[in-house]
Amino acid sequence: MSTPQAGIFDRSFQYHLFFEFCLTSGLPDDAVEALVQRLNALKQDGTPVMLAFGPNLWSRLDNRFSFPPFSLEGHVPATQGDLWIWVQGKTRSDVFDTALKVRDAVGDDLAVQLELSGFVYHDMRDLTGFVDGIGNPTGEKAEKATFIPEAHPGAGGSWLLTQKWVHDLKAFNKLPVDEQERVFGRTKADAVEFDEDKMPPDSHVGRTDVDRDGVPQKMWRRSVPYGDTSEHGLYFVSFTCELDRFDYLLRRMYGIADDTVKDRLLEFSRPVMSSWWYVPTQDWLDGIN
């Protein structure tokens, strides 16, 4: 198996910084490759730097397969970027130092669409107080859900969905805890999912933890909270083996797939940015020359 980029499965990092960049006009192909080389050279132990590419930039780097820009027919804001960079670290200082190197490496070649700092909140909880990512598979199941299988375009890499969600915590926190639990479909204190016969059909778990044609629609989530007292929410980060999996689950959340039931979580949080990306293997990045 090819070597994945570091940092996908390591959840020990407390601090995070995400960049979304957009191409500017007139950047030649050789400059694009040189940019990727500079960024790849920043990778180091202890502070992973992950790279992912939107469809336009990917087509400039590799023409063996293509993919469309993010779209959900107007239901979700589509802000498809061209280059995504994720810096992780165990101290904020390490993340800041590495982020400066990223900006120096990018220079004026790309325009910044987003620079967002995230953090681990308590014991990996969302700002709503609910544990995040408990549906992640483990072991071999995690790898199977995350990486594109052999004989498929992009094999060994991964599809990635990122979304910036803004929470309305005032509205959510007005609900009693048992009603908050019905929104999520699991308990708040100890993160136990409701039994199937007690799962509200419009709960978040009920809409997203599902099978499709007998195949569990699993993905590997690495989302983290962000923000301050004025604006705060979740930067959703999720890897999967099939790009269509993201589209299907978002459609279920918005009640435009299978049925018209809408995820109740949307009453208290809304996405304001959405892109999906291809995450190449470390072997592919090392081969850029």
Tab-separated table of C-alpha atoms in Angstrom:
chain	number	residue	atom	x	y	z
A	1	MET	CA	0.000	0.000	0.000
A	2	SER	CA	1.220	3.508	-0.780
A	3	THR	CA	2.151	5.798	2.096
A	4	PRO	CA	-0.576	8.256	3.184
A	5	GLN	CA	0.241	11.748	4.349
A	6	ALA	CA	0.967	12.010	8.052
A	7	GLY	CA	-1.631	13.232	10.509
A	8	ILE	CA	-4.841	11.675	9.229
A	9	PHE	CA	-5.368	9.307	12.142
A	10	ASP	CA	-3.292	10.930	14.901
A	11	ARG	CA	-5.755	12.700	17.205
A	12	SER	CA	-3.154	13.726	19.783
A	13	PHE	CA	-2.775	17.274	18.465
A	14	GLN	CA	-4.442	20.038	20.472
A	15	TYR	CA	-4.004	22.917	18.021
A	16	HIS	CA	-4.937	23.212	14.360
A	17	LEU	CA	-4.753	25.758	11.573
A	18	PHE	CA	-6.496	25.443	8.211
A	19	PHE	CA	-5.791	27.320	5.000
A	20	GLU	CA	-7.956	27.436	1.904
A	21	PHE	CA	-6.296	29.081	-1.091
A	22	CYS	CA	-7.576	30.012	-4.556
A	23	LEU	CA	-5.631	30.187	-7.799
A	24	THR	CA	-4.839	33.570	-9.262
A	25	SER	CA	-4.650	34.211	-12.987
A	26	GLY	CA	-1.492	33.641	-14.953
A	27	LEU	CA	0.237	31.064	-12.748
A	28	PRO	CA	2.196	28.730	-15.102
A	29	ASP	CA	2.272	24.967	-14.602
A	30	ASP	CA	5.949	24.904	-13.620
A	31	ALA	CA	5.219	27.453	-10.876
A	32	VAL	CA	2.393	25.229	-9.579
A	33	GLU	CA	4.730	22.247	-9.298
A	34	ALA	CA	7.413	24.378	-7.640
A	35	LEU	CA	4.827	25.560	-5.100
A	36	VAL	CA	3.887	21.976	-4.204
A	37	GLN	CA	7.575	21.117	-3.840
A	38	ARG	CA	8.112	24.023	-1.426
A	39	LEU	CA	5.118	23.034	0.666
A	40	ASN	CA	6.042	19.369	0.711
A	41	ALA	CA	9.481	20.326	2.024
A	42	LEU	CA	7.844	21.853	5.118
A	43	LYS	CA	6.636	18.481	6.381
A	44	GLN	CA	8.287	17.504	9.645
A	45	ASP	CA	7.799	15.199	12.585
A	46	GLY	CA	5.674	16.643	15.364
A	47	THR	CA	3.891	19.263	13.245
A	48	PRO	CA	2.161	17.583	10.303
A	49	VAL	CA	1.424	19.660	7.219
A	50	MET	CA	-1.207	18.054	5.010
A	51	LEU	CA	-1.951	19.105	1.427
A	52	ALA	CA	-5.130	18.567	-0.581
A	53	PHE	CA	-6.228	19.890	-3.955
A	54	GLY	CA	-9.425	21.208	-5.464
A	55	PRO	CA	-10.436	20.139	-8.990
A	56	ASN	CA	-8.896	23.113	-10.831
A	57	LEU	CA	-5.479	22.875	-9.234
A	58	TRP	CA	-5.470	19.083	-9.388
A	59	SER	CA	-6.029	19.228	-13.153
A	60	ARG	CA	-2.859	21.341	-13.403
A	61	LEU	CA	-0.855	18.710	-11.556
A	62	ASP	CA	-2.199	15.348	-12.727
A	63	ASN	CA	-4.544	14.603	-15.625
A	64	ARG	CA	-5.150	10.916	-14.902
A	65	PHE	CA	-8.546	11.665	-13.344
A	66	SER	CA	-10.744	14.650	-12.598
A	67	PHE	CA	-13.581	15.520	-10.245
A	68	PRO	CA	-16.234	18.253	-10.129
A	69	PRO	CA	-16.285	21.262	-7.796
A	70	PHE	CA	-18.453	21.053	-4.706
A	71	SER	CA	-22.144	21.677	-5.274
A	72	LEU	CA	-25.408	20.806	-3.550
A	73	GLU	CA	-27.759	22.664	-5.854
A	74	GLY	CA	-27.991	25.804	-3.765
A	75	HIS	CA	-28.789	24.076	-0.488
A	76	VAL	CA	-25.268	24.588	0.899
A	77	PRO	CA	-22.902	27.511	0.170
A	78	ALA	CA	-20.308	26.232	-2.318
A	79	THR	CA	-16.944	27.963	-1.926
A	80	GLN	CA	-14.712	25.497	-3.744
A	81	GLY	CA	-11.046	26.289	-3.162
A	82	ASP	CA	-7.946	25.141	-5.017
A	83	LEU	CA	-5.440	24.294	-2.289
A	84	TRP	CA	-6.114	23.132	1.274
A	85	ILE	CA	-3.419	22.982	3.948
A	86	TRP	CA	-3.803	21.626	7.461
A	87	VAL	CA	-1.191	22.312	10.137
A	88	GLN	CA	-1.421	20.370	13.410
A	89	GLY	CA	0.626	20.734	16.578
A	90	LYS	CA	0.754	20.070	20.290
A	91	THR	CA	1.480	23.721	21.062
A	92	ARG	CA	0.052	26.867	19.539
A	93	SER	CA	3.585	28.156	19.073
A	94	ASP	CA	4.523	25.191	16.865
A	95	VAL	CA	1.436	25.665	14.728
A	96	PHE	CA	2.032	29.405	14.358
A	97	ASP	CA	5.697	28.961	13.392
A	98	THR	CA	4.818	26.363	10.760
A	99	ALA	CA	1.905	28.430	9.448
A	100	LEU	CA	4.267	31.350	8.804
A	101	LYS	CA	6.450	29.025	6.738
A	102	VAL	CA	3.386	27.937	4.771
A	103	ARG	CA	2.484	31.536	3.967
A	104	ASP	CA	6.064	32.272	2.937
A	105	ALA	CA	6.064	29.190	0.678
A	106	VAL	CA	2.784	30.181	-0.975
A	107	GLY	CA	3.778	33.819	-1.333
A	108	ASP	CA	1.613	35.698	-3.826
A	109	ASP	CA	0.942	32.673	-6.015
A	110	LEU	CA	-2.467	32.015	-4.457
A	111	ALA	CA	-5.124	34.123	-2.754
A	112	VAL	CA	-6.204	33.265	0.797
A	113	GLN	CA	-9.852	32.241	1.002
A	114	LEU	CA	-9.740	31.088	4.601
A	115	GLU	CA	-7.278	31.003	7.482
A	116	LEU	CA	-8.894	29.460	10.532
A	117	SER	CA	-7.498	28.306	13.873
A	118	GLY	CA	-9.118	25.334	15.566
A	119	PHE	CA	-8.657	23.669	18.925
A	120	VAL	CA	-9.620	20.573	20.858
A	121	TYR	CA	-12.437	21.449	23.251
A	122	HIS	CA	-12.365	19.532	26.544
A	123	ASP	CA	-12.392	15.773	25.801
A	124	MET	CA	-12.835	16.167	22.024
A	125	ARG	CA	-16.281	17.726	22.259
A	126	ASP	CA	-18.064	20.065	19.920
A	127	LEU	CA	-18.966	23.460	21.393
A	128	THR	CA	-22.495	22.115	21.897
A	129	GLY	CA	-20.998	19.865	24.581
A	130	PHE	CA	-21.441	16.641	22.604
A	131	VAL	CA	-18.448	14.391	21.899
A	132	ASP	CA	-17.467	14.689	18.243
A	133	GLY	CA	-16.450	11.849	15.950
A	134	ILE	CA	-17.656	8.906	18.037
A	135	GLY	CA	-18.959	7.248	14.871
A	136	ASN	CA	-15.458	6.898	13.478
A	137	PRO	CA	-14.552	3.331	12.534
A	138	THR	CA	-11.433	1.744	14.041
A	139	GLY	CA	-8.486	-0.325	12.819
A	140	GLU	CA	-8.801	-1.803	9.341
A	141	LYS	CA	-12.342	-0.464	9.061
A	142	ALA	CA	-10.985	3.070	9.484
A	143	GLU	CA	-8.484	2.587	6.673
A	144	LYS	CA	-11.123	1.029	4.439
A	145	ALA	CA	-13.473	3.960	5.015
A	146	THR	CA	-10.720	6.550	4.485
A	147	PHE	CA	-8.625	5.470	1.505
A	148	ILE	CA	-9.650	5.031	-2.126
A	149	PRO	CA	-9.298	1.323	-2.977
A	150	GLU	CA	-7.020	-0.091	-5.647
A	151	ALA	CA	-8.282	-0.124	-9.239
A	152	HIS	CA	-10.088	3.173	-8.653
A	153	PRO	CA	-8.827	6.609	-9.785
A	154	GLY	CA	-6.693	8.155	-7.055
A	155	ALA	CA	-6.147	4.814	-5.303
A	156	GLY	CA	-4.305	5.182	-2.005
A	157	GLY	CA	-5.374	8.776	-1.598
A	158	SER	CA	-8.554	10.048	-0.004
A	159	TRP	CA	-11.510	12.310	-0.664
A	160	LEU	CA	-11.924	15.155	1.801
A	161	LEU	CA	-14.878	17.371	2.656
A	162	THR	CA	-14.358	20.591	4.611
A	163	GLN	CA	-17.099	22.907	5.831
A	164	LYS	CA	-17.142	25.884	8.143
A	165	TRP	CA	-20.243	25.631	10.324
A	166	VAL	CA	-21.493	28.512	12.482
A	167	HIS	CA	-23.357	27.500	15.651
A	168	ASP	CA	-26.233	29.282	17.354
A	169	LEU	CA	-25.305	28.166	20.852
A	170	LYS	CA	-27.767	30.507	22.531
A	171	ALA	CA	-30.667	28.795	20.798
A	172	PHE	CA	-29.273	25.303	21.331
A	173	ASN	CA	-28.483	25.828	25.001
A	174	LYS	CA	-32.045	26.937	25.681
A	175	LEU	CA	-33.133	23.342	25.053
A	176	PRO	CA	-33.203	20.973	28.035
A	177	VAL	CA	-30.503	18.317	27.877
A	178	ASP	CA	-32.898	15.516	26.953
A	179	GLU	CA	-34.116	17.557	23.980
A	180	GLN	CA	-30.532	18.340	22.943
A	181	GLU	CA	-29.905	14.608	22.984
A	182	ARG	CA	-32.852	14.075	20.657
A	183	VAL	CA	-31.291	16.560	18.219
A	184	PHE	CA	-28.091	14.528	18.116
A	185	GLY	CA	-29.487	11.039	18.664
A	186	ARG	CA	-27.168	10.187	21.543
A	187	THR	CA	-26.527	11.052	25.151
A	188	LYS	CA	-24.587	14.171	26.020
A	189	ALA	CA	-22.566	13.083	29.049
A	190	ASP	CA	-21.285	9.716	27.849
A	191	ALA	CA	-21.962	9.765	24.072
A	192	VAL	CA	-24.106	6.638	23.865
A	193	GLU	CA	-26.205	6.389	20.707
A	194	PHE	CA	-29.918	5.762	21.136
A	195	ASP	CA	-31.239	2.329	20.283
A	196	GLU	CA	-32.727	2.079	16.821
A	197	ASP	CA	-36.302	1.985	18.103
A	198	LYS	CA	-35.727	5.220	20.074
A	199	MET	CA	-33.734	7.105	17.425
A	200	PRO	CA	-35.597	10.237	16.250
A	201	PRO	CA	-35.789	10.123	12.436
A	202	ASP	CA	-34.667	13.762	12.225
A	203	SER	CA	-31.720	13.370	14.621
A	204	HIS	CA	-28.210	13.934	13.329
A	205	VAL	CA	-27.228	10.320	13.906
A	206	GLY	CA	-30.452	9.131	12.307
A	207	ARG	CA	-29.723	11.110	9.154
A	208	THR	CA	-25.997	10.402	8.786
A	209	ASP	CA	-25.149	7.025	10.364
A	210	VAL	CA	-26.744	4.933	7.630
A	211	ASP	CA	-26.195	2.253	5.019
A	212	ARG	CA	-26.688	2.694	1.291
A	213	ASP	CA	-27.465	-0.410	-0.727
A	214	GLY	CA	-26.137	-2.445	2.189
A	215	VAL	CA	-22.857	-0.486	2.461
A	216	PRO	CA	-22.233	1.561	5.655
A	217	GLN	CA	-21.570	5.164	4.644
A	218	LYS	CA	-18.641	5.522	7.014
A	219	MET	CA	-15.992	8.234	6.934
A	220	TRP	CA	-13.123	9.379	9.124
A	221	ARG	CA	-13.920	12.672	10.877
A	222	ARG	CA	-11.273	15.058	12.245
A	223	SER	CA	-13.431	18.126	12.845
A	224	VAL	CA	-12.452	20.709	15.470
A	225	PRO	CA	-14.168	23.731	17.048
A	226	TYR	CA	-13.065	27.263	16.200
A	227	GLY	CA	-13.950	30.833	17.004
A	228	ASP	CA	-14.434	33.400	19.727
A	229	THR	CA	-17.381	34.685	21.722
A	230	SER	CA	-18.807	36.526	18.697
A	231	GLU	CA	-18.697	33.738	16.103
A	232	HIS	CA	-17.968	30.108	16.797
A	233	GLY	CA	-18.717	26.696	15.440
A	234	LEU	CA	-17.154	23.629	13.894
A	235	TYR	CA	-14.694	23.284	11.053
A	236	PHE	CA	-15.838	19.974	9.601
A	237	VAL	CA	-13.009	17.779	8.296
A	238	SER	CA	-13.845	14.339	6.963
A	239	PHE	CA	-12.012	11.801	4.799
A	240	THR	CA	-13.613	8.993	2.826
A	241	CYS	CA	-13.041	6.437	0.091
A	242	GLU	CA	-15.886	7.615	-2.176
A	243	LEU	CA	-16.626	11.184	-3.174
A	244	ASP	CA	-20.304	10.371	-3.681
A	245	ARG	CA	-20.583	9.428	-0.007
A	246	PHE	CA	-20.339	13.091	0.994
A	247	ASP	CA	-23.013	14.099	-1.500
A	248	TYR	CA	-25.394	11.380	-0.324
A	249	LEU	CA	-25.097	12.168	3.384
A	250	LEU	CA	-25.465	15.921	2.866
A	251	ARG	CA	-28.580	15.258	0.816
A	252	ARG	CA	-29.962	13.192	3.663
A	253	MET	CA	-29.238	16.028	6.084
A	254	TYR	CA	-31.159	18.460	3.884
A	255	GLY	CA	-34.023	16.077	3.180
A	256	ILE	CA	-33.363	15.822	-0.560
A	257	ALA	CA	-32.345	12.158	-0.702
A	258	ASP	CA	-34.591	9.142	-0.046
A	259	ASP	CA	-37.162	11.190	1.844
A	260	THR	CA	-37.947	14.751	2.911
A	261	VAL	CA	-36.818	14.466	6.538
A	262	LYS	CA	-34.377	17.249	7.428
A	263	ASP	CA	-31.612	16.970	10.019
A	264	ARG	CA	-32.775	18.918	13.078
A	265	LEU	CA	-29.205	19.982	13.795
A	266	LEU	CA	-29.626	22.460	10.938
A	267	GLU	CA	-31.907	24.491	13.203
A	268	PHE	CA	-28.892	25.316	15.382
A	269	SER	CA	-25.904	25.287	13.006
A	270	ARG	CA	-25.386	26.312	9.382
A	271	PRO	CA	-22.562	25.841	6.901
A	272	VAL	CA	-21.113	29.022	5.406
A	273	MET	CA	-18.265	27.455	3.401
A	274	SER	CA	-17.992	24.096	1.638
A	275	SER	CA	-15.320	22.478	-0.525
A	276	TRP	CA	-14.186	18.982	-1.300
A	277	TRP	CA	-10.682	17.965	-2.183
A	278	TYR	CA	-8.441	15.132	-3.279
A	279	VAL	CA	-5.737	14.177	-0.760
A	280	PRO	CA	-2.854	12.489	-2.607
A	281	THR	CA	-0.463	10.047	-1.022
A	282	GLN	CA	2.886	11.116	0.358
A	283	ASP	CA	4.507	9.039	-2.407
A	284	TRP	CA	2.763	11.136	-5.050
A	285	LEU	CA	3.895	14.388	-3.402
A	286	ASP	CA	7.466	13.167	-3.161
A	287	GLY	CA	7.375	12.361	-6.893
A	288	ILE	CA	6.739	15.971	-7.944
A	289	ASN	CA	9.874	17.205	-9.679
